[in-house]
Short mmCIF file of N, CA, C and O in Angstrom, two decimals:
data_model
loop_
_atom_site.label_atom_id
_atom_site.label_comp_id
_atom_site.label_asym_id
_atom_site.label_seq_id
_atom_site.Cartn_x
_atom_site.Cartn_y
_atom_site.Cartn_z
N MET X 1 1.02 -1.13 0.10
CA MET X 1 0.00 0.17 0.07
C MET X 1 0.85 1.16 -0.09
O MET X 1 0.50 2.56 -0.66
N LYS X 2 2.01 1.25 0.83
CA LYS X 2 2.93 2.47 0.75
C LYS X 2 3.29 2.56 -0.58
O LYS X 2 3.72 3.70 -0.85
N SER X 3 3.56 1.74 -1.64
CA SER X 3 3.96 1.66 -2.60
C SER X 3 3.56 2.35 -3.57
O SER X 3 3.67 3.13 -4.02
N ILE X 4 1.96 2.10 -3.42
CA ILE X 4 1.16 2.45 -4.53
C ILE X 4 0.72 4.36 -3.88
O ILE X 4 0.70 5.18 -4.84
N LEU X 5 0.96 4.68 -2.97
CA LEU X 5 0.90 6.01 -2.20
C LEU X 5 2.61 6.80 -2.86
O LEU X 5 2.54 8.09 -3.13
N TYR X 6 3.44 6.40 -2.50
CA TYR X 6 4.29 6.86 -3.12
C TYR X 6 4.57 6.98 -4.57
O TYR X 6 4.88 8.47 -4.91
N ILE X 7 3.98 5.90 -5.67
CA ILE X 7 4.38 6.58 -6.53
C ILE X 7 3.01 7.43 -7.26
O ILE X 7 3.31 8.27 -7.85
N LEU X 8 1.60 7.05 -6.44
CA LEU X 8 0.93 8.35 -6.33
C LEU X 8 1.69 9.78 -6.06
O LEU X 8 0.82 10.89 -6.92
N LEU X 9 2.30 10.01 -5.32
CA LEU X 9 2.37 11.18 -4.72
C LEU X 9 3.72 11.72 -5.68
O LEU X 9 3.49 13.12 -5.67
N PHE X 10 4.59 10.73 -6.25
CA PHE X 10 5.50 11.14 -6.95
C PHE X 10 4.92 11.31 -8.67
O PHE X 10 4.96 12.60 -9.24
N SER X 11 3.65 10.80 -9.19
CA SER X 11 3.51 11.39 -10.29
C SER X 11 2.41 12.86 -10.08
O SER X 11 2.56 13.38 -11.07
N VAL X 12 1.79 13.10 -9.15
CA VAL X 12 1.26 14.27 -8.66
C VAL X 12 2.29 15.53 -9.05
O VAL X 12 2.26 16.46 -9.15
N ALA X 13 3.57 15.37 -7.93
CA ALA X 13 4.17 16.15 -8.17
C ALA X 13 5.26 16.18 -9.10
O ALA X 13 5.15 17.42 -9.66
N ALA X 14 5.20 15.46 -10.27
CA ALA X 14 5.64 15.51 -11.68
C ALA X 14 5.03 16.08 -12.09
O ALA X 14 5.30 16.81 -13.37
N CYS X 15 3.69 16.00 -12.42
CA CYS X 15 2.81 16.59 -13.24
C CYS X 15 2.71 18.02 -12.52
O CYS X 15 2.61 18.83 -13.89
N THR X 16 3.03 18.47 -11.35
CA THR X 16 3.14 19.92 -10.85
C THR X 16 3.75 20.45 -11.81
O THR X 16 3.83 21.62 -12.13
N VAL X 17 5.37 20.11 -11.55
CA VAL X 17 6.27 20.36 -12.18
C VAL X 17 6.37 20.22 -13.45
O VAL X 17 6.91 21.32 -14.04
N LYS X 18 5.79 19.72 -14.62
CA LYS X 18 5.86 19.39 -15.72
C LYS X 18 4.87 20.73 -16.45
O LYS X 18 5.03 21.31 -17.28
N ALA X 19 3.74 21.04 -15.45
CA ALA X 19 2.86 21.88 -15.83
C ALA X 19 2.92 22.99 -15.74
O ALA X 19 2.21 24.43 -16.17
N GLN X 20 3.78 23.51 -14.72
CA GLN X 20 4.49 24.94 -14.61
C GLN X 20 5.44 25.61 -15.90
O GLN X 20 5.60 24.80 -16.53
N ASN X 21 4.95 26.59 -15.73
CA ASN X 21 5.66 27.52 -17.39
C ASN X 21 5.47 29.01 -16.76
O ASN X 21 4.34 29.66 -17.01
N PRO X 22 6.30 29.34 -16.11
CA PRO X 22 6.68 30.35 -15.51
C PRO X 22 6.99 31.48 -16.65
O PRO X 22 7.07 32.76 -16.20
N VAL X 23 7.04 31.26 -17.78
CA VAL X 23 7.82 32.14 -18.44
C VAL X 23 6.94 31.91 -20.10
O VAL X 23 6.07 31.07 -20.56
N ASN X 24 6.75 33.41 -20.53
CA ASN X 24 5.45 33.71 -21.35
C ASN X 24 6.13 34.05 -22.54
O ASN X 24 6.75 35.75 -22.17
N TRP X 25 6.52 33.60 -23.92
CA TRP X 25 7.09 34.20 -25.01
C TRP X 25 6.53 34.98 -26.34
O TRP X 25 5.61 34.22 -26.81
N THR X 26 6.91 35.75 -26.40
CA THR X 26 5.85 36.46 -28.16
C THR X 26 7.39 36.85 -28.80
O THR X 26 8.06 37.75 -28.26
N TYR X 27 7.09 36.72 -29.64
CA TYR X 27 8.09 37.15 -31.01
C TYR X 27 7.86 38.16 -31.88
O TYR X 27 6.46 38.24 -32.64
N THR X 28 7.89 39.03 -32.36
CA THR X 28 7.95 39.97 -32.81
C THR X 28 9.13 40.80 -34.04
O THR X 28 10.51 40.40 -33.29
N ALA X 29 8.81 41.49 -35.13
CA ALA X 29 9.81 42.47 -36.16
C ALA X 29 9.39 43.31 -36.19
O ALA X 29 8.23 44.06 -36.74
N LYS X 30 10.25 44.75 -36.02
CA LYS X 30 9.73 46.15 -36.52
C LYS X 30 10.87 46.20 -37.28
O LYS X 30 12.46 45.87 -36.87
N LYS X 31 10.47 46.71 -38.77
CA LYS X 31 11.31 47.16 -39.73
C LYS X 31 12.44 48.70 -39.15
O LYS X 31 11.26 49.35 -39.00
N THR X 32 13.47 48.59 -39.40
CA THR X 32 14.29 49.81 -38.76
C THR X 32 14.93 50.16 -39.91
O THR X 32 15.11 51.51 -39.85
N ALA X 33 15.03 49.93 -41.21
CA ALA X 33 15.32 50.81 -42.40
C ALA X 33 15.36 49.71 -43.57
O ALA X 33 14.18 49.00 -43.00
N ASP X 34 15.75 49.79 -44.95
CA ASP X 34 15.44 48.78 -45.77
C ASP X 34 16.07 47.61 -45.57
O ASP X 34 17.17 47.56 -45.17
N ASN X 35 15.24 46.85 -45.82
CA ASN X 35 15.45 45.53 -45.74
C ASN X 35 15.98 45.43 -44.26
O ASN X 35 17.02 43.72 -43.79
N THR X 36 16.25 45.89 -43.10
CA THR X 36 16.75 45.68 -41.94
C THR X 36 15.32 45.64 -40.72
O THR X 36 14.56 46.44 -40.50
N TYR X 37 15.69 44.85 -40.04
CA TYR X 37 14.57 44.60 -38.98
C TYR X 37 15.32 43.99 -37.29
O TYR X 37 16.06 43.80 -37.00
N GLU X 38 14.93 44.65 -36.49
CA GLU X 38 14.61 43.77 -35.27
C GLU X 38 13.97 42.72 -34.77
O GLU X 38 12.95 43.02 -34.90
N VAL X 39 14.32 42.05 -34.81
CA VAL X 39 13.91 40.61 -34.09
C VAL X 39 13.92 40.66 -32.69
O VAL X 39 14.75 40.52 -32.07
N LYS X 40 12.79 40.72 -31.97
CA LYS X 40 12.21 40.71 -30.87
C LYS X 40 11.82 39.45 -29.89
O LYS X 40 10.54 39.37 -30.21
N LEU X 41 12.32 38.92 -29.10
CA LEU X 41 12.13 37.78 -28.68
C LEU X 41 11.76 38.24 -27.17
O LEU X 41 13.02 38.29 -26.23
N THR X 42 10.59 38.33 -26.96
CA THR X 42 10.48 38.68 -25.39
C THR X 42 9.57 37.34 -24.43
O THR X 42 8.93 36.99 -24.78
N ALA X 43 10.62 37.64 -23.41
CA ALA X 43 10.49 36.77 -21.85
C ALA X 43 9.28 37.61 -21.04
O ALA X 43 10.14 38.80 -20.44
N THR X 44 7.90 37.18 -20.83
CA THR X 44 7.40 38.27 -19.71
C THR X 44 7.52 36.86 -18.37
O THR X 44 6.87 35.61 -18.77
N ILE X 45 7.98 37.44 -17.22
CA ILE X 45 7.98 36.42 -16.42
C ILE X 45 7.67 35.99 -15.15
O ILE X 45 7.09 37.18 -14.83
N ASP X 46 6.85 35.40 -14.72
CA ASP X 46 6.18 35.30 -13.33
C ASP X 46 7.03 35.91 -12.40
O ASP X 46 7.74 35.52 -12.07
N ALA X 47 5.83 36.16 -11.39
CA ALA X 47 6.19 36.94 -10.26
C ALA X 47 7.34 35.74 -9.55
O ALA X 47 6.37 34.31 -9.20
N GLY X 48 7.97 36.17 -8.72
CA GLY X 48 9.18 35.15 -8.35
C GLY X 48 10.21 34.35 -8.79
O GLY X 48 10.91 33.38 -7.79
N TRP X 49 9.93 34.37 -10.38
CA TRP X 49 10.56 33.47 -10.70
C TRP X 49 11.73 34.39 -11.35
O TRP X 49 11.64 35.21 -11.71
N HIS X 50 12.99 33.64 -11.81
CA HIS X 50 14.11 34.17 -12.73
C HIS X 50 14.21 33.67 -14.06
O HIS X 50 14.13 32.40 -14.35
N LEU X 51 14.77 33.87 -14.87
CA LEU X 51 15.23 33.84 -16.43
C LEU X 51 16.55 33.92 -16.33
O LEU X 51 17.18 35.33 -16.02
N TYR X 52 17.47 33.22 -17.27
CA TYR X 52 19.37 33.63 -17.00
C TYR X 52 19.46 33.97 -17.95
O TYR X 52 18.90 33.74 -19.15
N SER X 53 20.62 35.06 -17.63
CA SER X 53 20.89 35.78 -18.88
C SER X 53 21.76 34.68 -19.85
O SER X 53 21.91 33.58 -19.77
N GLN X 54 22.39 35.06 -21.36
CA GLN X 54 22.77 34.49 -22.02
C GLN X 54 24.28 34.00 -21.06
O GLN X 54 24.96 33.29 -21.67
N THR X 55 25.13 35.22 -20.76
CA THR X 55 26.05 35.06 -20.22
C THR X 55 26.00 34.98 -18.59
O THR X 55 25.45 35.71 -17.84
N GLN X 56 26.82 34.04 -18.38
CA GLN X 56 27.10 33.67 -16.73
C GLN X 56 28.14 33.69 -16.17
O GLN X 56 29.37 33.54 -16.54
N PRO X 57 28.34 34.22 -14.65
CA PRO X 57 29.95 34.53 -14.27
C PRO X 57 30.60 32.76 -14.11
O PRO X 57 29.96 31.80 -14.36
N ASP X 58 31.85 32.87 -13.96
CA ASP X 58 32.63 31.51 -13.79
C ASP X 58 32.07 30.54 -12.99
O ASP X 58 32.01 29.74 -13.26
N ASP X 59 31.41 31.21 -11.63
CA ASP X 59 31.21 30.33 -11.03
C ASP X 59 29.30 30.20 -11.11
O ASP X 59 29.21 29.18 -9.55
N ALA X 60 29.26 29.90 -12.17
CA ALA X 60 27.71 30.33 -12.40
C ALA X 60 27.03 28.49 -12.16
O ALA X 60 28.54 27.72 -12.96
N ILE X 61 25.92 28.43 -11.77
CA ILE X 61 25.40 26.66 -12.19
C ILE X 61 24.09 26.66 -12.61
O ILE X 61 23.89 25.43 -13.43
N ALA X 62 23.70 27.96 -13.05
CA ALA X 62 22.37 27.54 -13.96
C ALA X 62 22.69 27.99 -15.98
O ALA X 62 23.71 28.04 -15.76
N ILE X 63 21.59 27.10 -16.13
CA ILE X 63 21.62 27.16 -17.68
C ILE X 63 21.51 28.27 -17.98
O ILE X 63 20.25 29.18 -17.92
N PRO X 64 22.67 29.04 -19.20
CA PRO X 64 22.47 30.57 -19.57
C PRO X 64 21.37 30.51 -20.99
O PRO X 64 21.06 29.02 -21.20
N THR X 65 20.77 31.30 -20.89
CA THR X 65 19.67 31.09 -22.26
C THR X 65 20.46 31.58 -23.37
O THR X 65 21.66 31.72 -23.17
N GLU X 66 20.00 30.11 -24.30
CA GLU X 66 20.48 30.14 -26.13
C GLU X 66 19.59 30.21 -26.51
O GLU X 66 18.50 29.03 -26.73
N ILE X 67 19.94 31.18 -27.81
CA ILE X 67 18.89 31.65 -28.65
C ILE X 67 20.02 30.98 -29.96
O ILE X 67 21.23 31.44 -30.41
N ILE X 68 19.15 30.27 -30.57
CA ILE X 68 20.14 29.37 -31.98
C ILE X 68 19.02 29.92 -33.12
O ILE X 68 18.27 29.48 -33.35
N PHE X 69 19.30 30.83 -33.83
CA PHE X 69 18.60 31.32 -35.37
C PHE X 69 18.92 30.11 -36.53
O PHE X 69 20.23 29.76 -36.60
N THR X 70 18.31 29.59 -37.07
CA THR X 70 17.71 28.64 -38.11
C THR X 70 18.49 29.13 -39.63
O THR X 70 18.32 30.45 -39.76
N LYS X 71 19.77 28.04 -40.07
CA LYS X 71 20.24 29.17 -41.01
C LYS X 71 19.58 29.60 -42.53
O LYS X 71 18.05 28.74 -42.70
N ASN X 72 19.63 30.47 -43.11
CA ASN X 72 18.50 31.38 -43.99
C ASN X 72 19.21 31.91 -44.82
O ASN X 72 20.02 33.23 -44.35
N PRO X 73 19.37 31.30 -46.14
CA PRO X 73 20.45 31.76 -47.34
C PRO X 73 19.69 33.36 -47.51
O PRO X 73 20.80 34.55 -47.89
N LEU X 74 18.84 33.83 -46.81
CA LEU X 74 17.70 35.03 -47.48
C LEU X 74 18.30 35.86 -46.23
O LEU X 74 18.29 36.88 -46.10
N LEU X 75 18.87 36.04 -45.16
CA LEU X 75 19.36 36.71 -43.73
C LEU X 75 20.67 36.60 -43.57
O LEU X 75 21.44 35.54 -43.66
N SER X 76 21.02 37.95 -43.13
CA SER X 76 21.91 37.84 -42.25
C SER X 76 22.08 38.30 -40.97
O SER X 76 21.31 39.11 -40.94
N PHE X 77 22.81 38.36 -39.96
CA PHE X 77 22.44 38.54 -38.57
C PHE X 77 23.58 39.62 -38.53
O PHE X 77 24.99 39.16 -38.43
N GLU X 78 23.52 40.82 -38.10
CA GLU X 78 24.39 42.30 -37.77
C GLU X 78 24.46 41.58 -36.02
O GLU X 78 23.66 41.94 -35.77
N GLY X 79 26.03 41.67 -35.69
CA GLY X 79 26.25 41.80 -34.32
C GLY X 79 25.79 40.65 -33.31
O GLY X 79 24.77 39.79 -34.13
N LYS X 80 25.76 40.93 -32.07
CA LYS X 80 25.29 39.13 -31.41
C LYS X 80 23.74 40.15 -30.89
O LYS X 80 23.26 40.99 -31.01
N ILE X 81 23.35 39.23 -29.99
CA ILE X 81 21.89 39.31 -29.55
C ILE X 81 22.00 40.24 -28.30
O ILE X 81 22.73 39.99 -27.51
N LYS X 82 21.25 41.09 -28.25
CA LYS X 82 21.45 41.91 -27.30
C LYS X 82 20.29 41.77 -25.83
O LYS X 82 19.52 41.03 -26.65
N GLU X 83 20.57 41.86 -24.88
CA GLU X 83 19.14 41.80 -23.86
C GLU X 83 19.12 42.81 -23.59
O GLU X 83 19.95 44.03 -23.00
N VAL X 84 17.98 43.48 -23.51
CA VAL X 84 17.12 44.08 -23.12
C VAL X 84 15.74 44.33 -21.51
O VAL X 84 15.34 43.45 -21.64
N GLY X 85 16.78 44.67 -21.04
CA GLY X 85 16.10 44.56 -19.25
C GLY X 85 16.82 44.98 -17.91
O GLY X 85 17.71 45.23 -18.56
N ASN X 86 16.84 44.82 -17.03
CA ASN X 86 17.17 44.83 -15.58
C ASN X 86 17.69 43.91 -15.21
O ASN X 86 17.01 42.75 -14.56
N LEU X 87 19.17 43.61 -15.72
CA LEU X 87 20.03 42.32 -15.37
C LEU X 87 20.08 42.74 -13.64
O LEU X 87 20.93 43.51 -13.20
N GLU X 88 20.15 41.44 -13.46
CA GLU X 88 19.96 41.56 -11.95
C GLU X 88 21.48 40.20 -11.95
O GLU X 88 21.60 39.44 -11.97
N LYS X 89 22.41 40.63 -10.92
CA LYS X 89 23.75 39.97 -10.36
C LYS X 89 23.38 39.32 -8.99
O LYS X 89 23.36 40.03 -7.74
N TYR X 90 23.14 37.87 -9.00
CA TYR X 90 22.63 37.47 -7.70
C TYR X 90 23.94 36.35 -7.39
O TYR X 90 24.80 35.72 -8.25
N HIS X 91 24.08 36.53 -6.25
CA HIS X 91 25.06 35.68 -5.26
C HIS X 91 24.39 34.96 -4.36
O HIS X 91 24.12 35.59 -3.27
N ASP X 92 24.48 33.49 -4.03
CA ASP X 92 23.92 32.80 -3.18
C ASP X 92 25.04 32.24 -2.19
O ASP X 92 25.93 31.68 -2.79
N LYS X 93 24.81 33.15 -1.18
CA LYS X 93 26.15 32.76 -0.06
C LYS X 93 26.19 31.33 0.21
O LYS X 93 27.32 30.62 0.29
N THR X 94 24.85 30.68 0.47
CA THR X 94 25.34 29.20 0.96
C THR X 94 25.90 28.11 -0.10
O THR X 94 26.66 27.58 0.57
N LEU X 95 25.37 28.10 -1.37
CA LEU X 95 26.28 27.45 -2.46
C LEU X 95 27.64 28.13 -3.01
O LEU X 95 28.07 26.92 -3.40
N ASP X 96 27.65 29.07 -2.68
CA ASP X 96 28.90 30.06 -3.37
C ASP X 96 28.88 29.92 -4.39
O ASP X 96 29.68 29.89 -5.47
N VAL X 97 27.77 30.48 -5.11
CA VAL X 97 27.13 30.47 -6.79
C VAL X 97 26.98 31.43 -7.02
O VAL X 97 26.45 32.67 -6.24
N SER X 98 27.12 32.41 -8.30
CA SER X 98 26.42 33.42 -8.75
C SER X 98 25.63 33.31 -10.09
O SER X 98 26.02 32.37 -10.94
N ALA X 99 24.81 34.02 -10.54
CA ALA X 99 23.73 33.80 -11.55
C ALA X 99 23.82 35.65 -12.15
O ALA X 99 23.34 36.40 -11.19
N ASN X 100 23.58 35.36 -13.40
CA ASN X 100 23.13 37.01 -14.25
C ASN X 100 21.56 36.31 -14.41
O ASN X 100 21.23 35.24 -15.45
N GLN X 101 21.02 37.02 -14.19
CA GLN X 101 19.08 36.65 -14.43
C GLN X 101 18.50 37.83 -14.44
O GLN X 101 18.90 39.02 -14.43
N TYR X 102 17.33 37.73 -14.74
CA TYR X 102 16.09 38.64 -15.13
C TYR X 102 15.18 37.82 -14.12
O TYR X 102 14.48 36.93 -14.69
N SER X 103 14.21 39.38 -13.69
CA SER X 103 12.95 39.17 -13.14
C SER X 103 11.94 39.82 -13.96
O SER X 103 12.33 40.88 -14.71
N ARG X 104 10.43 39.27 -14.68
CA ARG X 104 9.67 40.34 -15.02
C ARG X 104 9.55 40.25 -15.64
O ARG X 104 8.74 39.77 -16.92
N LYS X 105 10.69 40.79 -17.10
CA LYS X 105 10.69 41.07 -18.80
C LYS X 105 12.08 40.75 -19.11
O LYS X 105 13.09 41.61 -17.87
N VAL X 106 12.60 40.39 -20.18
CA VAL X 106 13.26 40.68 -21.06
C VAL X 106 13.33 40.33 -22.46
O VAL X 106 12.39 39.54 -23.06
N GLU X 107 13.77 41.52 -23.21
CA GLU X 107 13.91 41.65 -24.63
C GLU X 107 15.56 40.59 -25.01
O GLU X 107 16.37 41.29 -24.72
N PHE X 108 14.93 40.02 -25.78
CA PHE X 108 16.68 39.50 -26.70
C PHE X 108 16.75 39.80 -28.41
O PHE X 108 15.00 39.59 -28.56
N VAL X 109 17.26 41.29 -28.43
CA VAL X 109 17.21 41.83 -30.02
C VAL X 109 18.25 41.38 -30.25
O VAL X 109 19.19 41.42 -30.33
N GLN X 110 18.03 40.41 -31.93
CA GLN X 110 18.80 40.98 -32.99
C GLN X 110 18.52 41.37 -34.32
O GLN X 110 17.33 41.64 -34.80
N VAL X 111 19.32 41.97 -35.04
CA VAL X 111 19.20 42.80 -35.58
C VAL X 111 19.53 41.82 -36.97
O VAL X 111 20.59 40.91 -36.68
N VAL X 112 18.04 42.08 -38.07
CA VAL X 112 18.42 41.01 -39.38
C VAL X 112 18.88 41.56 -40.58
O VAL X 112 17.70 42.62 -40.76
N LYS X 113 19.31 41.61 -41.22
CA LYS X 113 19.17 41.87 -42.78
C LYS X 113 18.29 40.83 -43.84
O LYS X 113 18.88 39.73 -43.83
N VAL X 114 17.67 41.31 -44.47
CA VAL X 114 16.81 40.46 -45.62
C VAL X 114 17.70 40.84 -47.13
O VAL X 114 17.96 41.81 -47.34
N LYS X 115 18.33 39.58 -47.47
CA LYS X 115 18.88 39.92 -48.94
C LYS X 115 17.57 39.82 -49.99
O LYS X 115 16.98 38.67 -49.66
N GLY X 116 17.90 40.88 -50.84
CA GLY X 116 16.61 40.82 -51.85
C GLY X 116 15.71 41.51 -51.40
O GLY X 116 15.01 41.77 -50.25
N LYS X 117 14.31 41.25 -52.40
CA LYS X 117 12.94 41.67 -51.77
C LYS X 117 12.48 40.23 -51.92
O LYS X 117 12.63 39.14 -52.03
N GLY X 118 11.18 40.75 -51.15
CA GLY X 118 10.47 39.44 -50.77
C GLY X 118 10.06 39.09 -49.07
O GLY X 118 10.61 39.90 -48.00
N ARG X 119 9.42 38.07 -48.68
CA ARG X 119 8.92 37.50 -47.50
C ARG X 119 9.94 36.41 -47.25
O ARG X 119 9.70 35.27 -47.62
N THR X 120 10.48 36.38 -45.84
CA THR X 120 10.92 35.23 -45.36
C THR X 120 10.69 34.95 -43.95
O THR X 120 9.98 35.99 -43.48
N ASN X 121 10.90 34.30 -43.12
CA ASN X 121 11.22 33.90 -41.73
C ASN X 121 12.49 34.20 -41.07
O ASN X 121 13.27 33.48 -41.62
N ALA X 122 12.46 34.61 -39.90
CA ALA X 122 13.51 34.31 -38.96
C ALA X 122 12.97 33.32 -38.15
O ALA X 122 11.53 33.72 -37.01
N SER X 123 14.04 32.45 -37.48
CA SER X 123 13.21 31.10 -36.83
C SER X 123 14.47 30.57 -36.24
O SER X 123 15.77 30.82 -36.95
N GLY X 124 14.32 29.45 -35.25
CA GLY X 124 15.16 28.99 -34.34
C GLY X 124 14.65 28.37 -33.38
O GLY X 124 13.36 28.24 -33.04
N THR X 125 15.34 28.04 -31.89
CA THR X 125 14.69 27.79 -31.26
C THR X 125 15.69 28.77 -29.55
O THR X 125 16.53 29.40 -30.08
N ILE X 126 14.83 28.39 -28.85
CA ILE X 126 15.15 29.34 -27.83
C ILE X 126 15.62 28.20 -26.49
O ILE X 126 14.54 27.58 -26.19
N GLU X 127 16.69 27.82 -25.74
CA GLU X 127 16.90 27.04 -24.35
C GLU X 127 16.87 28.03 -23.39
O GLU X 127 17.70 28.24 -23.27
N PHE X 128 16.25 27.64 -22.03
CA PHE X 128 16.05 28.31 -20.86
C PHE X 128 15.63 27.47 -20.11
O PHE X 128 15.30 26.40 -19.80
N GLN X 129 15.79 28.45 -18.87
CA GLN X 129 16.06 27.58 -17.14
C GLN X 129 15.49 28.35 -16.33
O GLN X 129 15.82 29.82 -16.50
N THR X 130 14.88 27.97 -15.86
CA THR X 130 13.67 29.12 -14.99
C THR X 130 13.73 28.52 -13.38
O THR X 130 13.80 27.57 -13.07
N CYS X 131 13.91 29.45 -12.20
CA CYS X 131 14.21 29.31 -10.98
C CYS X 131 13.48 30.41 -9.95
O CYS X 131 13.44 30.68 -10.57
N THR X 132 13.25 29.92 -8.78
CA THR X 132 12.93 30.81 -7.80
C THR X 132 14.25 30.73 -6.82
O THR X 132 15.05 30.19 -7.57
N ASP X 133 13.98 31.18 -5.82
CA ASP X 133 15.20 31.24 -4.92
C ASP X 133 15.15 29.62 -4.12
O ASP X 133 16.20 29.41 -3.38
N GLU X 134 14.01 29.10 -4.61
CA GLU X 134 14.04 27.96 -3.68
C GLU X 134 14.37 26.48 -4.91
O GLU X 134 14.74 25.66 -4.15
N ARG X 135 13.90 27.13 -5.71
CA ARG X 135 13.91 25.46 -6.74
C ARG X 135 14.17 26.02 -8.12
O ARG X 135 13.85 27.18 -8.49
N CYS X 136 14.60 25.17 -9.08
CA CYS X 136 14.63 25.43 -10.49
C CYS X 136 13.43 24.33 -11.42
O CYS X 136 13.61 22.69 -10.84
N LEU X 137 13.22 24.94 -12.67
CA LEU X 137 12.81 23.58 -13.17
C LEU X 137 13.77 22.93 -13.91
O LEU X 137 14.98 23.88 -14.31
N PRO X 138 13.51 22.30 -15.00
CA PRO X 138 14.60 21.71 -15.82
C PRO X 138 14.87 22.44 -16.85
O PRO X 138 13.56 23.24 -17.13
N ALA X 139 15.66 22.44 -17.59
CA ALA X 139 15.67 23.54 -19.07
C ALA X 139 14.51 23.24 -19.82
O ALA X 139 14.37 22.15 -19.93
N LYS X 140 14.58 24.04 -20.87
CA LYS X 140 13.07 23.80 -22.08
C LYS X 140 13.52 24.41 -23.00
O LYS X 140 14.08 25.05 -22.83
N LYS X 141 13.06 23.42 -24.31
CA LYS X 141 13.42 24.46 -25.35
C LYS X 141 12.48 24.94 -26.16
O LYS X 141 11.68 23.35 -26.29
N ILE X 142 12.36 25.52 -26.95
CA ILE X 142 11.23 25.78 -27.60
C ILE X 142 11.67 26.72 -29.00
O ILE X 142 12.37 26.95 -29.17
N ASN X 143 10.55 26.39 -30.37
CA ASN X 143 10.81 27.13 -31.02
C ASN X 143 10.37 28.11 -31.45
O ASN X 143 9.33 28.53 -30.89
N PHE X 144 10.57 29.24 -31.99
CA PHE X 144 9.99 30.37 -32.79
C PHE X 144 9.84 30.43 -34.26
O PHE X 144 11.16 30.07 -34.74
N SER X 145 9.32 31.61 -34.57
CA SER X 145 9.39 31.87 -35.71
C SER X 145 8.75 33.05 -36.20
O SER X 145 7.92 33.70 -35.87
N VAL X 146 9.42 34.27 -36.75
CA VAL X 146 9.01 35.16 -37.03
C VAL X 146 9.14 36.10 -38.44
O VAL X 146 10.44 35.71 -38.82
N THR X 147 8.02 35.91 -39.13
CA THR X 147 7.55 36.79 -40.16
C THR X 147 8.52 38.29 -40.41
O THR X 147 8.14 38.94 -39.95
N LEU X 148 9.18 38.18 -41.70
CA LEU X 148 10.00 39.46 -42.04
C LEU X 148 9.28 40.23 -43.58
O LEU X 148 9.65 39.08 -44.64
N ASN X 149 8.70 40.93 -43.77
CA ASN X 149 7.84 41.33 -44.78
C ASN X 149 8.59 42.93 -44.95
O ASN X 149 8.05 43.38 -44.15
#
């Protein structure tokens, strides 16, 4: 009977963690010049949760956010992906680890140039991890696509 109870409790806990999604992503493109766009991947983060920066301190154990654009012969990417938001430099004294993180909202902005005329998409994947001060969810990978026209 105890085994059944443990299995039931584990299943409920696993479903609760799996169902949590503390980050809502939106994707937009704004034309800034002829054939030039700012692609914005915006993360809106639930209160009490953190999303990690693309760059982390040497002593970090957090999984940094990684954005990978799918190769597209019609696109060229200008510079690195910028982060626009209130960067928090966090240090946990108990574990003696640091993290660069965001709360509430952060935008990841990539300047993209379209070669030639016409319509195409900027697409790819975002891999990210979210944590509270007490626990972390497993890293998650999602796809995105933004139309450039």
